[in-house]
């Protein structure tokens, strides 16, 4: 059935949790594209045939004659055939676009949550074009922020206290922070300025301890 | 913040004055701008002057905090200043961030609507330009280049569509919660004028955004 694969693609998108990315479905995606090419192959000859009959009709009109009944019927059939292929193509296009567009939205929101470099487990779920898109988009965002001279990637939650308690997850070493220099050794538990800590947290080098 | 500190001494005798003054401080204005931007489905006008003032104030506060720390002032005072600073910074960042997210979401719609385009700040316009390039390239690589030539547009479904019928648009008839700080009287909800609402001061209403849009844009009503 026409358009079934496209809808499967969109259903896959709809059934995953919002903001979550599943692996890019290359196979299904390629199949839908193939279906589109197939539609075009049908569509071309049909349109040519329709034009032929229309030409005959015009010639006959000049001679005050009408199309023969059989020609009228084929015209009708070809018209509906072309319409079906055209609409199926549109539908497939919409499905493909929805798939790519919505994934791109999820990729963009990832850009806010993590620092520039994608973790491996996410990266392998993306298509090559998506990886490129993530990089380009992150660069656009970066250039906006540097033009404003304001880092927008910190302060994602409303601040309660200027300091938060964090645990260091990987050896970072001695670092000069905005108000102190600290030795960020693995497993150390520290009180840090929230703005300092957020960078490390988004890179997965630290976690915030609650309570 | 400065004006607030000055007002605090006469707080009890002139409560009303204090209330009205505090509601026009930049901190409060920024909060309002942020709330409106967060709640509105559409992008609102960029508060250029307000953002500029807030940034100057933030710089001033940063200097104050630094000075106090250097002088060894009471840590509590410093931390209070720091908290105030952090809050203002958060508001500003969140405000700008919310706008960027809306731009990302509705870039093609904003691109072809001059009114919306003019609401962006220069850097935002630049950002959107790049966003659109990135998105177009991505869509083209993934889908459009593989489709037949008359189906290659990212704005139209096919070349037989007369209008751009594939552009995601914000839903303007969604309901928003709003509050006005003064009495606005009977307000028409739709063009037919059949439904009217009496908007009282400080009451909460849930109304379709579309109908109160002019009130939001002129600052007569606030979204919450």
Short mmCIF file of C-alpha atoms in Angstrom, two decimals, chain A residues 56-211:
data_model
loop_
_atom_site.label_atom_id
_atom_site.label_comp_id
_atom_site.label_asym_id
_atom_site.label_seq_id
_atom_site.Cartn_x
_atom_site.Cartn_y
_atom_site.Cartn_z
CA UNK A 56 -6.21 15.12 -29.56
CA UNK A 57 -9.12 16.78 -27.79
CA UNK A 58 -8.01 20.22 -28.92
CA UNK A 59 -7.60 19.13 -32.50
CA UNK A 60 -11.01 17.53 -32.44
CA UNK A 61 -12.50 20.65 -30.91
CA UNK A 62 -11.24 22.68 -33.85
CA UNK A 63 -13.11 20.31 -36.12
CA UNK A 64 -16.17 20.55 -33.91
CA UNK A 65 -15.84 16.97 -32.88
CA UNK A 66 -15.88 15.42 -29.45
CA UNK A 67 -13.47 12.93 -27.98
CA UNK A 68 -14.41 9.33 -28.43
CA UNK A 69 -15.94 7.71 -25.37
CA UNK A 70 -12.99 5.37 -24.91
CA UNK A 71 -10.54 8.27 -24.95
CA UNK A 72 -12.62 10.12 -22.39
CA UNK A 73 -12.52 7.13 -20.10
CA UNK A 74 -8.75 6.70 -20.41
CA UNK A 75 -8.28 10.41 -19.75
CA UNK A 76 -10.30 10.08 -16.60
CA UNK A 77 -8.38 7.00 -15.52
CA UNK A 78 -5.02 8.59 -16.19
CA UNK A 79 -6.06 11.71 -14.34
CA UNK A 80 -7.01 9.80 -11.23
CA UNK A 81 -3.89 7.67 -11.54
CA UNK A 82 -1.68 10.74 -11.71
CA UNK A 83 -3.52 12.27 -8.78
CA UNK A 84 -2.99 9.19 -6.62
CA UNK A 85 0.72 9.17 -7.38
CA UNK A 86 1.02 12.90 -6.83
CA UNK A 87 -0.74 12.77 -3.47
CA UNK A 88 1.22 9.73 -2.34
CA UNK A 89 4.41 11.54 -3.20
CA UNK A 90 3.30 14.57 -1.21
CA UNK A 91 2.39 12.41 1.72
CA UNK A 92 5.71 10.63 1.66
CA UNK A 93 7.50 13.93 1.42
CA UNK A 94 5.64 15.23 4.44
CA UNK A 95 6.48 12.09 6.39
CA UNK A 96 10.16 12.32 5.49
CA UNK A 97 10.29 16.00 6.31
CA UNK A 98 8.47 15.49 9.60
CA UNK A 99 10.91 12.78 10.51
CA UNK A 100 13.98 14.85 9.76
CA UNK A 101 12.56 18.10 11.09
CA UNK A 102 11.42 16.73 14.41
CA UNK A 103 14.67 14.92 14.94
CA UNK A 104 16.47 18.16 14.17
CA UNK A 105 14.40 19.80 16.91
CA UNK A 106 15.51 17.16 19.39
CA UNK A 107 19.10 17.62 18.25
CA UNK A 108 18.85 21.34 18.82
CA UNK A 109 17.55 20.87 22.34
CA UNK A 110 20.48 18.54 22.94
CA UNK A 111 22.71 21.42 22.02
CA UNK A 112 21.44 23.29 25.07
CA UNK A 113 21.94 20.40 27.42
CA UNK A 114 25.43 19.32 26.51
CA UNK A 115 28.62 21.11 25.67
CA UNK A 116 29.46 21.09 21.96
CA UNK A 117 30.78 17.52 21.83
CA UNK A 118 28.17 14.80 21.48
CA UNK A 119 28.56 11.73 23.64
CA UNK A 120 29.26 8.61 21.63
CA UNK A 121 26.03 6.82 22.46
CA UNK A 122 24.05 9.69 20.96
CA UNK A 123 26.35 10.33 18.05
CA UNK A 124 25.97 6.83 16.70
CA UNK A 125 22.22 7.32 16.49
CA UNK A 126 22.50 10.25 14.12
CA UNK A 127 22.81 10.28 10.36
CA UNK A 128 25.86 12.00 8.92
CA UNK A 129 23.81 15.00 7.87
CA UNK A 130 22.42 15.26 11.37
CA UNK A 131 25.88 15.25 12.89
CA UNK A 132 26.84 18.04 10.57
CA UNK A 133 23.66 19.90 11.46
CA UNK A 134 24.43 19.63 15.17
CA UNK A 135 27.90 21.06 14.61
CA UNK A 136 26.70 23.88 12.40
CA UNK A 137 23.91 24.78 14.74
CA UNK A 138 26.16 24.76 17.78
CA UNK A 139 28.52 27.08 15.91
CA UNK A 140 25.66 29.46 15.07
CA UNK A 141 24.63 29.53 18.69
CA UNK A 142 28.20 30.08 19.76
CA UNK A 143 28.63 33.01 17.45
CA UNK A 144 25.44 34.59 18.79
CA UNK A 145 26.69 34.20 22.34
CA UNK A 146 30.11 35.59 21.62
CA UNK A 147 28.56 38.56 19.84
CA UNK A 148 26.56 39.23 22.99
CA UNK A 149 29.49 38.32 25.19
CA UNK A 150 27.15 36.32 27.40
CA UNK A 151 27.17 32.59 27.94
CA UNK A 152 23.59 31.39 27.66
CA UNK A 153 24.35 27.74 28.23
CA UNK A 154 24.67 28.14 31.99
CA UNK A 155 21.94 29.03 34.45
CA UNK A 156 19.45 26.57 33.01
CA UNK A 157 17.44 26.36 36.24
CA UNK A 158 16.45 29.27 38.45
CA UNK A 159 19.16 29.79 41.07
CA UNK A 160 18.39 29.14 44.71
CA UNK A 161 21.82 29.49 46.25
CA UNK A 162 24.99 30.85 44.72
CA UNK A 163 26.85 27.76 45.87
CA UNK A 164 26.02 24.14 45.21
CA UNK A 165 27.43 20.90 46.48
CA UNK A 166 29.01 18.76 43.78
CA UNK A 167 30.89 15.54 43.50
CA UNK A 168 33.75 15.33 41.04
CA UNK A 169 33.44 12.30 38.80
CA UNK A 170 36.75 12.44 36.96
CA UNK A 171 40.15 13.79 37.82
CA UNK A 172 40.21 17.34 36.55
CA UNK A 173 43.20 18.62 38.49
CA UNK A 174 43.93 22.06 39.87
CA UNK A 175 41.67 24.68 38.40
CA UNK A 176 41.32 28.38 39.02
CA UNK A 177 37.64 29.15 39.48
CA UNK A 178 36.02 32.56 39.67
CA UNK A 179 36.39 32.79 43.44
CA UNK A 180 38.98 30.19 44.44
CA UNK A 181 41.42 27.72 43.05
CA UNK A 182 40.47 24.17 43.79
CA UNK A 183 41.88 20.74 43.36
CA UNK A 184 39.20 18.84 41.51
CA UNK A 185 40.26 15.30 42.24
CA UNK A 186 38.05 12.33 41.51
CA UNK A 187 35.33 11.72 44.16
CA UNK A 188 36.01 14.99 45.92
CA UNK A 189 32.92 16.68 47.29
CA UNK A 190 33.05 20.46 47.09
CA UNK A 191 31.04 23.60 47.44
CA UNK A 192 31.39 25.52 44.20
CA UNK A 193 29.89 28.56 42.63
CA UNK A 194 26.96 27.30 40.59
CA UNK A 195 28.11 29.07 37.43
CA UNK A 196 31.53 27.43 37.74
CA UNK A 197 30.14 23.99 38.34
CA UNK A 198 27.52 24.02 35.56
CA UNK A 199 30.13 23.70 32.82
CA UNK A 200 31.62 20.62 34.40
CA UNK A 201 28.18 19.17 35.05
CA UNK A 202 27.10 19.55 31.42
CA UNK A 203 30.29 17.81 30.34
CA UNK A 204 29.54 14.98 32.70
CA UNK A 205 32.63 15.56 34.83
CA UNK A 206 30.67 16.43 37.96
CA UNK A 207 27.31 15.75 39.48
CA UNK A 208 25.22 17.89 41.72
CA UNK A 209 24.40 16.51 45.13
CA UNK A 210 21.00 17.34 46.48
CA UNK A 211 20.23 17.81 50.14
#
